[in-house]
Amino acid sequence: MLDRRRVVLAVTGGIAAYKTAFLARRLVESGAQVRVAMSKSAAEFIGPQTFAAIIGEPPYQDLFGADDVSPHTMLARWAELIIVAPATAATIARAANGLSEDLISATLLATEAPVLIAPAMHTEMWENKATKRNIDILRSDGYRFVGPNEGELAGGDVGVGRVAEPEEILSAARAILEPSARGLSVLVTAGGTREPVDPVRYLGNRSSGKMGHAIAEEGARRGYEVTLVTTSDLPVSGGIKVLSVETADEMKAAVDGVEPHIAVLAAAVADFKPADRASEKLARSEGLESIELVKTPDILASLVARDDGPITVGFAAETGGVDRAVEKARQKGVDLLVYNNVLEEGSGFGTDTNRVSFIASDGDVEEMPLMSKSAVAIELWDRIDALVDSRM
Ligand code: C5P
């Protein structure tokens, strides 16, 4: 809960401004005190009356006003956190260069509070070198970012630049104002391992790494120090340490080198690998009839067995009901198990959505609806944060 915490919501001019109304509502529901500052162009997309109705007072719109002599310094000093959502390329550019010719840029220049930026723009603008430079400057100045996501943009375009969802922005705000993270470290494994048969072929599985990467991103957003051991080359935000691996043995070696407070093992690790790896490509004419398999190391078991081991979250991708996963949660000694049925539509490998159940160590099952993988990551982290708060 953001009990009475003071949040300034700065809304700039993009179509995504309408989503900020939901964010304002969620902040109020979370107990925060909210003041809204709107740019002139934001008011082209959403009316000040909408925010006034949600937060109970009219938004600030002008740098110069008869009532408030200096609204920018008042907001800057009052805020414990400033959220800029949506943040246009122009707002980002002004902040990066210390310009202060309007209410929002002047407030940003005047504040000592942390600032969370939720960029929203077309992909071309997001990828422009000037924007990238500005983002780098703001990151090194300590500004925090949430998103942008990939998806549908204004005018029907699709690409990176879509503003983060209100729930993602809320969770990033909570991570800043009430961090469970407190410098704790997290290991996340992601993707499917590939076990070579010869230099060309491998035994693998359909895991894309999307779920594990979403978990790593959300952990970093909440302020945890994240190491991601992954077989996937999906893009990863700066600040996350990435160890790229291919096989179960490589994944085990990478994990052995990390001593995390929390381990989330979302990787689909091969249970078996070929006993021998041919050094030359196997030829059809040689007629390989079978491949001898040997067991791979159980990475999860090795973490659970550590003295003073981490809070451990396992995954169980099954093709049947939840019962087997409940048994697995008990057997494996994990603190939490995330179950999904990969045969269900929209749930499993390669999709952007997932329908999971969370299984507690006592076998308690909590079924979730079909959600985006980033929403699943948020729900999962809410439960991990609760475990952290109860144990550490
Ligand atoms: O038994 P099962 O393979 O379903 O267990 C899945 C869980 O165990 C996942 O969290 C997976 O990342 C982990 N695992 C592992 N090492 C293996 C096999 C699975 O860490 N060799």
Short mmCIF file of C-alpha atoms and ligand atoms in Angstrom, two decimals:
data_model
loop_
_atom_site.label_atom_id
_atom_site.label_comp_id
_atom_site.label_asym_id
_atom_site.label_seq_id
_atom_site.Cartn_x
_atom_site.Cartn_y
_atom_site.Cartn_z
CA MET A 1 0.00 0.00 0.00
CA LEU A 2 1.17 3.50 -0.82
CA ASP A 3 -0.25 4.80 2.41
CA ARG A 4 -0.48 8.63 2.07
CA ARG A 5 2.67 8.69 -0.09
CA ARG A 6 2.82 11.87 -2.20
CA VAL A 7 2.90 11.22 -5.93
CA VAL A 8 2.91 13.82 -8.70
CA LEU A 9 1.56 12.41 -11.93
CA ALA A 10 2.87 14.42 -14.89
CA VAL A 11 0.86 13.82 -18.06
CA THR A 12 2.31 14.88 -21.40
CA GLY A 13 0.81 14.92 -24.87
CA GLY A 14 0.27 11.54 -26.42
CA ILE A 15 -2.76 9.43 -27.12
CA ALA A 16 -1.62 7.16 -24.26
CA ALA A 17 -2.64 10.01 -21.90
CA TYR A 18 -6.05 8.38 -21.58
CA LYS A 19 -4.40 5.38 -19.89
CA THR A 20 -2.97 7.68 -17.24
CA ALA A 21 -6.51 8.15 -15.93
CA PHE A 22 -6.48 4.44 -14.96
CA LEU A 23 -3.07 4.90 -13.40
CA ALA A 24 -4.37 7.86 -11.37
CA ARG A 25 -7.24 5.72 -10.14
CA ARG A 26 -4.95 2.81 -9.21
CA LEU A 27 -2.63 5.18 -7.33
CA VAL A 28 -5.56 6.59 -5.37
CA GLU A 29 -6.86 3.05 -4.67
CA SER A 30 -3.37 2.13 -3.41
CA GLY A 31 -3.64 4.87 -0.81
CA ALA A 32 -1.37 7.47 -2.45
CA GLN A 33 -2.02 11.20 -2.36
CA VAL A 34 -1.95 12.26 -5.99
CA ARG A 35 -1.48 15.63 -7.68
CA VAL A 36 -1.65 15.85 -11.46
CA ALA A 37 0.32 18.19 -13.72
CA MET A 38 -0.76 18.30 -17.36
CA SER A 39 1.02 19.77 -20.35
CA LYS A 40 -0.92 21.84 -22.88
CA SER A 41 -0.75 19.05 -25.43
CA ALA A 42 -1.88 16.43 -22.88
CA ALA A 43 -5.13 18.40 -22.66
CA GLU A 44 -5.63 17.70 -26.39
CA PHE A 45 -5.95 14.03 -25.51
CA ILE A 46 -7.69 13.96 -22.13
CA GLY A 47 -9.68 16.56 -20.22
CA PRO A 48 -8.49 18.01 -16.89
CA GLN A 49 -11.98 17.27 -15.54
CA THR A 50 -11.30 13.53 -15.84
CA PHE A 51 -8.32 13.78 -13.49
CA ALA A 52 -10.14 16.19 -11.18
CA ALA A 53 -12.93 13.63 -10.76
CA ILE A 54 -10.45 10.82 -10.02
CA ILE A 55 -8.07 12.57 -7.62
CA GLY A 56 -10.47 15.09 -6.10
CA GLU A 57 -8.68 18.28 -7.14
CA PRO A 58 -8.04 20.02 -10.47
CA PRO A 59 -4.75 19.29 -12.25
CA TYR A 60 -2.00 21.92 -12.47
CA GLN A 61 -1.67 23.16 -16.03
CA ASP A 62 0.25 26.44 -16.02
CA LEU A 63 3.72 27.49 -15.02
CA PHE A 64 2.38 30.94 -14.22
CA GLY A 65 -0.88 31.32 -12.35
CA ALA A 66 -2.67 33.84 -10.18
CA ASP A 67 -3.32 31.37 -7.33
CA ASP A 68 0.02 29.64 -7.14
CA VAL A 69 3.02 31.87 -7.49
CA SER A 70 5.33 28.98 -8.21
CA PRO A 71 3.45 25.73 -8.87
CA HIS A 72 6.56 23.98 -10.22
CA THR A 73 8.58 24.39 -7.04
CA MET A 74 5.53 23.55 -4.89
CA LEU A 75 4.98 20.29 -6.81
CA ALA A 76 8.72 19.56 -6.91
CA ARG A 77 9.03 19.87 -3.10
CA TRP A 78 5.74 18.17 -2.27
CA ALA A 79 6.47 15.05 -4.34
CA GLU A 80 7.99 11.90 -2.91
CA LEU A 81 7.84 10.52 -6.45
CA ILE A 82 7.12 12.06 -9.83
CA ILE A 83 5.74 9.79 -12.54
CA VAL A 84 5.80 11.08 -16.12
CA ALA A 85 3.21 9.04 -18.02
CA PRO A 86 3.03 9.15 -20.91
CA ALA A 87 6.39 10.79 -21.50
CA THR A 88 6.79 12.12 -25.04
CA ALA A 89 10.13 12.32 -26.84
CA ALA A 90 9.97 16.11 -26.42
CA THR A 91 9.49 15.90 -22.64
CA ILE A 92 12.37 13.43 -22.40
CA ALA A 93 14.56 15.72 -24.51
CA ARG A 94 13.75 18.72 -22.32
CA ALA A 95 14.50 16.81 -19.13
CA ALA A 96 17.77 15.45 -20.51
CA ASN A 97 18.89 18.97 -21.40
CA GLY A 98 17.72 20.78 -18.30
CA LEU A 99 15.18 22.90 -20.17
CA SER A 100 12.37 24.30 -18.10
CA GLU A 101 10.00 26.32 -20.21
CA ASP A 102 6.80 24.61 -19.17
CA LEU A 103 5.24 23.37 -15.93
CA ILE A 104 6.35 19.74 -16.22
CA SER A 105 9.94 20.32 -17.34
CA ALA A 106 10.34 23.04 -14.69
CA THR A 107 8.99 20.68 -12.01
CA LEU A 108 11.44 17.97 -13.10
CA LEU A 109 14.32 20.43 -12.99
CA ALA A 110 13.34 21.64 -9.54
CA THR A 111 12.73 18.32 -7.80
CA GLU A 112 14.95 16.15 -5.65
CA ALA A 113 12.38 13.33 -5.65
CA PRO A 114 12.92 10.20 -7.74
CA VAL A 115 11.41 10.42 -11.21
CA LEU A 116 9.84 7.49 -13.04
CA ILE A 117 9.43 7.91 -16.78
CA ALA A 118 6.98 5.90 -18.90
CA PRO A 119 7.92 6.75 -22.50
CA ALA A 120 5.33 6.58 -25.28
CA MET A 121 6.08 7.37 -28.90
CA HIS A 122 6.32 5.88 -32.34
CA THR A 123 9.07 3.32 -32.85
CA GLU A 124 11.02 5.59 -35.20
CA MET A 125 11.15 8.31 -32.53
CA TRP A 126 12.08 5.82 -29.79
CA GLU A 127 14.91 4.45 -31.94
CA ASN A 128 16.17 7.85 -33.08
CA LYS A 129 19.76 8.48 -31.96
CA ALA A 130 18.79 11.73 -30.25
CA THR A 131 16.15 9.96 -28.12
CA LYS A 132 18.62 7.19 -27.27
CA ARG A 133 21.18 9.77 -26.20
CA ASN A 134 18.60 11.56 -24.06
CA ILE A 135 17.53 8.32 -22.40
CA ASP A 136 21.16 7.41 -21.63
CA ILE A 137 21.68 10.84 -20.05
CA LEU A 138 18.55 10.51 -17.92
CA ARG A 139 19.45 6.97 -16.83
CA SER A 140 22.87 8.09 -15.73
CA ASP A 141 21.27 11.03 -13.91
CA GLY A 142 19.27 8.46 -11.91
CA TYR A 143 15.90 8.69 -13.63
CA ARG A 144 13.99 5.40 -13.58
CA PHE A 145 12.16 4.01 -16.61
CA VAL A 146 9.24 1.69 -17.11
CA GLY A 147 8.60 0.44 -20.66
CA PRO A 148 8.03 1.20 -23.43
CA ASN A 149 6.47 -2.06 -24.53
CA GLU A 150 6.06 -3.56 -27.94
CA GLY A 151 2.54 -3.52 -29.36
CA GLU A 152 -0.05 -1.49 -31.17
CA LEU A 153 0.69 2.24 -31.42
CA ALA A 154 -1.37 5.25 -32.46
CA GLY A 155 -2.72 5.09 -36.01
CA GLY A 156 -2.59 1.28 -36.15
CA ASP A 157 1.23 0.98 -36.29
CA VAL A 158 2.89 -1.84 -34.39
CA GLY A 159 6.30 -1.74 -32.71
CA VAL A 160 8.24 -0.66 -29.63
CA GLY A 161 6.99 2.58 -28.10
CA ARG A 162 3.70 1.65 -26.48
CA VAL A 163 3.42 3.07 -23.00
CA ALA A 164 3.75 0.56 -20.11
CA GLU A 165 0.42 -0.63 -18.72
CA PRO A 166 -0.94 1.18 -15.64
CA GLU A 167 -0.29 -1.90 -13.44
CA GLU A 168 3.35 -2.05 -14.57
CA ILE A 169 3.82 1.65 -13.81
CA LEU A 170 2.14 1.20 -10.43
CA SER A 171 4.43 -1.69 -9.55
CA ALA A 172 7.51 0.29 -10.62
CA ALA A 173 6.29 3.18 -8.45
CA ARG A 174 5.79 0.87 -5.49
CA ALA A 175 9.27 -0.55 -5.97
CA ILE A 176 10.67 2.96 -5.63
CA LEU A 177 8.54 4.03 -2.68
CA GLU A 178 8.46 0.80 -0.70
CA PRO A 179 11.17 -1.50 -1.98
CA SER A 180 11.06 -5.10 -0.77
CA ALA A 181 14.22 -5.40 -2.82
CA ARG A 182 16.55 -3.62 -0.35
CA GLY A 183 19.63 -4.59 -2.37
CA LEU A 184 18.65 -8.24 -2.60
CA SER A 185 19.91 -10.28 -5.52
CA VAL A 186 17.87 -12.48 -7.82
CA LEU A 187 18.83 -15.25 -10.20
CA VAL A 188 16.44 -15.96 -13.06
CA THR A 189 16.92 -18.81 -15.51
CA ALA A 190 15.12 -18.60 -18.84
CA GLY A 191 14.69 -20.32 -22.18
CA GLY A 192 15.06 -23.90 -23.32
CA THR A 193 18.42 -25.63 -23.26
CA ARG A 194 19.90 -27.16 -26.40
CA GLU A 195 21.82 -30.39 -25.99
CA PRO A 196 24.12 -31.01 -28.97
CA VAL A 197 24.09 -34.28 -30.87
CA ASP A 198 26.76 -33.10 -33.29
CA PRO A 199 28.01 -29.63 -34.35
CA VAL A 200 24.78 -29.06 -36.31
CA ARG A 201 21.96 -30.79 -34.44
CA TYR A 202 20.60 -30.61 -30.94
CA LEU A 203 17.85 -31.92 -28.69
CA GLY A 204 15.78 -28.99 -27.50
CA ASN A 205 12.34 -27.81 -26.52
CA ARG A 206 9.89 -25.11 -27.50
CA SER A 207 10.57 -22.67 -24.67
CA SER A 208 11.05 -19.11 -26.00
CA GLY A 209 12.39 -17.51 -22.81
CA LYS A 210 9.62 -14.85 -22.86
CA MET A 211 8.27 -15.77 -19.42
CA GLY A 212 11.71 -15.83 -17.77
CA HIS A 213 12.74 -12.56 -19.40
CA ALA A 214 9.50 -10.88 -18.26
CA ILE A 215 10.28 -12.05 -14.71
CA ALA A 216 13.81 -10.66 -14.90
CA GLU A 217 12.51 -7.31 -16.18
CA GLU A 218 9.88 -7.03 -13.45
CA GLY A 219 12.43 -7.97 -10.77
CA ALA A 220 14.77 -5.22 -12.00
CA ARG A 221 11.85 -2.76 -12.11
CA ARG A 222 11.26 -3.51 -8.43
CA GLY A 223 14.83 -2.68 -7.59
CA TYR A 224 16.29 -6.19 -7.25
CA GLU A 225 19.77 -6.86 -8.56
CA VAL A 226 19.04 -9.37 -11.32
CA THR A 227 21.27 -11.95 -12.97
CA LEU A 228 19.58 -13.63 -15.93
CA VAL A 229 21.00 -16.94 -17.09
CA THR A 230 19.35 -17.49 -20.43
CA THR A 231 19.49 -19.43 -23.68
CA SER A 232 17.35 -16.79 -25.39
CA ASP A 233 18.57 -13.73 -27.27
CA LEU A 234 15.47 -11.66 -26.54
CA PRO A 235 16.40 -8.04 -25.73
CA VAL A 236 17.14 -7.25 -22.08
CA SER A 237 17.08 -3.86 -20.31
CA GLY A 238 20.30 -2.32 -19.08
CA GLY A 239 20.93 -3.05 -15.41
CA ILE A 240 20.20 -6.77 -15.74
CA LYS A 241 23.34 -8.92 -15.80
CA VAL A 242 22.98 -11.47 -18.60
CA LEU A 243 24.86 -14.78 -18.74
CA SER A 244 24.18 -16.47 -22.08
CA VAL A 245 24.27 -20.26 -22.10
CA GLU A 246 23.15 -23.06 -24.35
CA THR A 247 23.22 -26.39 -22.55
CA ALA A 248 22.01 -27.64 -19.15
CA ASP A 249 25.66 -28.11 -18.09
CA GLU A 250 26.50 -24.52 -19.04
CA MET A 251 23.40 -23.28 -17.22
CA LYS A 252 24.41 -25.25 -14.11
CA ALA A 253 27.97 -23.83 -14.24
CA ALA A 254 26.61 -20.27 -14.57
CA VAL A 255 24.17 -20.81 -11.68
CA ASP A 256 26.95 -22.31 -9.53
CA GLY A 257 28.78 -18.99 -9.80
CA VAL A 258 25.90 -16.96 -8.37
CA GLU A 259 24.79 -16.66 -4.74
CA PRO A 260 21.34 -15.10 -4.96
CA HIS A 261 18.86 -14.31 -2.21
CA ILE A 262 16.05 -15.38 -4.56
CA ALA A 263 16.11 -17.88 -7.45
CA VAL A 264 13.37 -18.07 -10.07
CA LEU A 265 13.95 -21.04 -12.32
CA ALA A 266 11.80 -20.43 -15.36
CA ALA A 267 14.10 -22.22 -17.81
CA ALA A 268 12.95 -25.39 -19.53
CA VAL A 269 16.03 -27.45 -18.84
CA ALA A 270 16.51 -30.69 -20.78
CA ASP A 271 16.27 -33.63 -18.41
CA PHE A 272 18.51 -35.74 -20.66
CA LYS A 273 21.36 -35.05 -23.05
CA PRO A 274 23.17 -37.23 -25.61
CA ALA A 275 25.88 -39.24 -23.85
CA ASP A 276 28.33 -38.34 -26.62
CA ARG A 277 28.61 -35.32 -28.84
CA ALA A 278 29.98 -36.18 -32.28
CA SER A 279 32.78 -33.83 -33.28
CA GLU A 280 31.83 -34.06 -36.97
CA LYS A 281 28.37 -33.78 -38.50
CA LEU A 282 26.80 -37.25 -38.46
CA ALA A 283 26.19 -38.58 -41.96
CA ARG A 284 22.96 -40.27 -42.96
CA SER A 285 25.01 -42.98 -44.71
CA GLU A 286 26.56 -43.96 -41.35
CA GLY A 287 23.04 -44.85 -40.14
CA LEU A 288 22.69 -43.63 -36.55
CA GLU A 289 19.86 -45.73 -35.15
CA SER A 290 19.62 -44.46 -31.63
CA ILE A 291 21.06 -41.83 -29.36
CA GLU A 292 22.16 -42.85 -25.90
CA LEU A 293 20.95 -40.36 -23.33
CA VAL A 294 22.26 -39.50 -19.88
CA LYS A 295 20.68 -37.33 -17.16
CA THR A 296 21.48 -33.63 -16.95
CA PRO A 297 22.21 -32.00 -13.57
CA ASP A 298 19.13 -30.86 -11.63
CA ILE A 299 19.85 -27.16 -11.21
CA LEU A 300 16.85 -26.50 -9.02
CA ALA A 301 17.75 -29.34 -6.65
CA SER A 302 21.30 -28.02 -6.33
CA LEU A 303 19.96 -24.61 -5.23
CA VAL A 304 17.46 -26.08 -2.77
CA ALA A 305 20.28 -28.21 -1.29
CA ARG A 306 22.55 -25.21 -0.61
CA ASP A 307 23.16 -24.30 3.03
CA ASP A 308 21.28 -21.11 3.65
CA GLY A 309 19.86 -21.43 0.13
CA PRO A 310 17.74 -18.82 -1.65
CA ILE A 311 13.99 -18.37 -1.70
CA THR A 312 13.32 -20.68 -4.62
CA VAL A 313 10.59 -20.51 -7.24
CA GLY A 314 10.25 -23.43 -9.64
CA PHE A 315 8.19 -23.85 -12.77
CA ALA A 316 6.21 -26.86 -13.86
CA ALA A 317 5.16 -26.88 -17.50
CA GLU A 318 2.81 -29.85 -17.65
CA THR A 319 0.50 -31.43 -20.18
CA GLY A 320 -2.02 -32.53 -17.56
CA GLY A 321 -3.87 -31.27 -14.48
CA VAL A 322 -2.46 -29.44 -11.51
CA ASP A 323 -2.19 -32.50 -9.19
CA ARG A 324 1.21 -33.58 -10.45
CA ALA A 325 2.51 -30.05 -9.93
CA VAL A 326 1.22 -29.98 -6.34
CA GLU A 327 3.16 -33.18 -5.69
CA LYS A 328 6.20 -31.66 -7.41
CA ALA A 329 6.09 -28.53 -5.23
CA ARG A 330 6.30 -30.77 -2.16
CA GLN A 331 8.97 -33.11 -3.54
CA LYS A 332 11.24 -30.36 -4.82
CA GLY A 333 11.15 -28.30 -1.64
CA VAL A 334 10.51 -25.03 -3.46
CA ASP A 335 8.89 -22.01 -1.79
CA LEU A 336 6.59 -21.47 -4.74
CA LEU A 337 5.83 -23.42 -7.90
CA VAL A 338 4.34 -21.87 -11.02
CA TYR A 339 2.25 -24.40 -12.92
CA ASN A 340 0.93 -24.10 -16.44
CA ASN A 341 -0.63 -26.54 -18.85
CA VAL A 342 1.23 -26.07 -22.12
CA LEU A 343 -1.55 -27.77 -24.09
CA GLU A 344 -4.05 -25.03 -23.20
CA GLU A 345 -4.61 -22.37 -25.84
CA GLY A 346 -2.63 -19.15 -25.18
CA SER A 347 -0.69 -20.81 -22.40
CA GLY A 348 2.86 -21.97 -22.76
CA PHE A 349 5.77 -21.88 -25.16
CA GLY A 350 6.28 -18.93 -27.49
CA THR A 351 2.95 -17.20 -26.73
CA ASP A 352 2.71 -13.72 -25.20
CA THR A 353 0.13 -14.95 -22.71
CA ASN A 354 0.03 -17.57 -20.00
CA ARG A 355 -2.49 -19.08 -17.63
CA VAL A 356 -0.75 -20.21 -14.49
CA SER A 357 -1.51 -21.46 -11.02
CA PHE A 358 0.68 -20.55 -8.08
CA ILE A 359 1.33 -23.49 -5.75
CA ALA A 360 2.60 -22.66 -2.28
CA SER A 361 4.98 -24.95 -0.39
CA ASP A 362 2.02 -26.27 1.65
CA GLY A 363 0.25 -27.30 -1.57
CA ASP A 364 -2.21 -24.41 -1.63
CA VAL A 365 -3.26 -23.71 -5.23
CA GLU A 366 -4.17 -20.27 -6.51
CA GLU A 367 -5.53 -20.30 -10.07
CA MET A 368 -4.96 -17.23 -12.23
CA PRO A 369 -6.84 -16.18 -15.38
CA LEU A 370 -5.22 -15.99 -18.83
CA MET A 371 -2.87 -12.96 -18.69
CA SER A 372 0.02 -11.43 -20.61
CA LYS A 373 3.38 -12.81 -19.52
CA SER A 374 4.34 -9.42 -18.10
CA ALA A 375 1.15 -9.43 -16.00
CA VAL A 376 2.01 -12.95 -14.78
CA ALA A 377 5.46 -11.63 -13.85
CA ILE A 378 3.86 -8.84 -11.79
CA GLU A 379 1.58 -11.31 -9.97
CA LEU A 380 4.53 -13.62 -9.34
CA TRP A 381 6.66 -10.79 -7.94
CA ASP A 382 3.84 -9.68 -5.64
CA ARG A 383 4.02 -13.18 -4.12
CA ILE A 384 7.83 -13.23 -4.01
CA ASP A 385 7.86 -9.79 -2.36
CA ALA A 386 5.47 -11.17 0.27
CA LEU A 387 7.83 -14.12 0.89
CA VAL A 388 10.77 -11.70 1.15
CA ASP A 389 8.88 -9.48 3.61
CA SER A 390 7.98 -12.49 5.79
CA ARG A 391 11.49 -14.03 5.77
CA MET A 392 14.07 -11.28 5.56
O1 C5P B 1 10.70 -31.74 -12.97
P1 C5P B 1 10.58 -30.59 -13.89
O2 C5P B 1 11.55 -30.63 -15.04
O3 C5P B 1 9.17 -30.35 -14.37
O4 C5P B 1 10.96 -29.34 -13.01
C1 C5P B 1 10.86 -28.11 -13.54
C2 C5P B 1 11.61 -27.11 -12.70
O5 C5P B 1 12.93 -27.59 -12.43
C3 C5P B 1 11.80 -25.81 -13.44
O6 C5P B 1 11.81 -24.77 -12.48
C4 C5P B 1 13.14 -25.99 -14.11
O7 C5P B 1 13.76 -24.74 -14.39
C5 C5P B 1 13.90 -26.81 -13.08
N1 C5P B 1 14.89 -27.74 -13.63
C6 C5P B 1 16.23 -27.55 -13.34
N2 C5P B 1 17.17 -28.43 -13.80
C7 C5P B 1 16.81 -29.50 -14.55
C8 C5P B 1 15.45 -29.71 -14.85
C9 C5P B 1 14.52 -28.79 -14.37
O8 C5P B 1 16.56 -26.57 -12.65
N3 C5P B 1 17.74 -30.32 -15.00
#
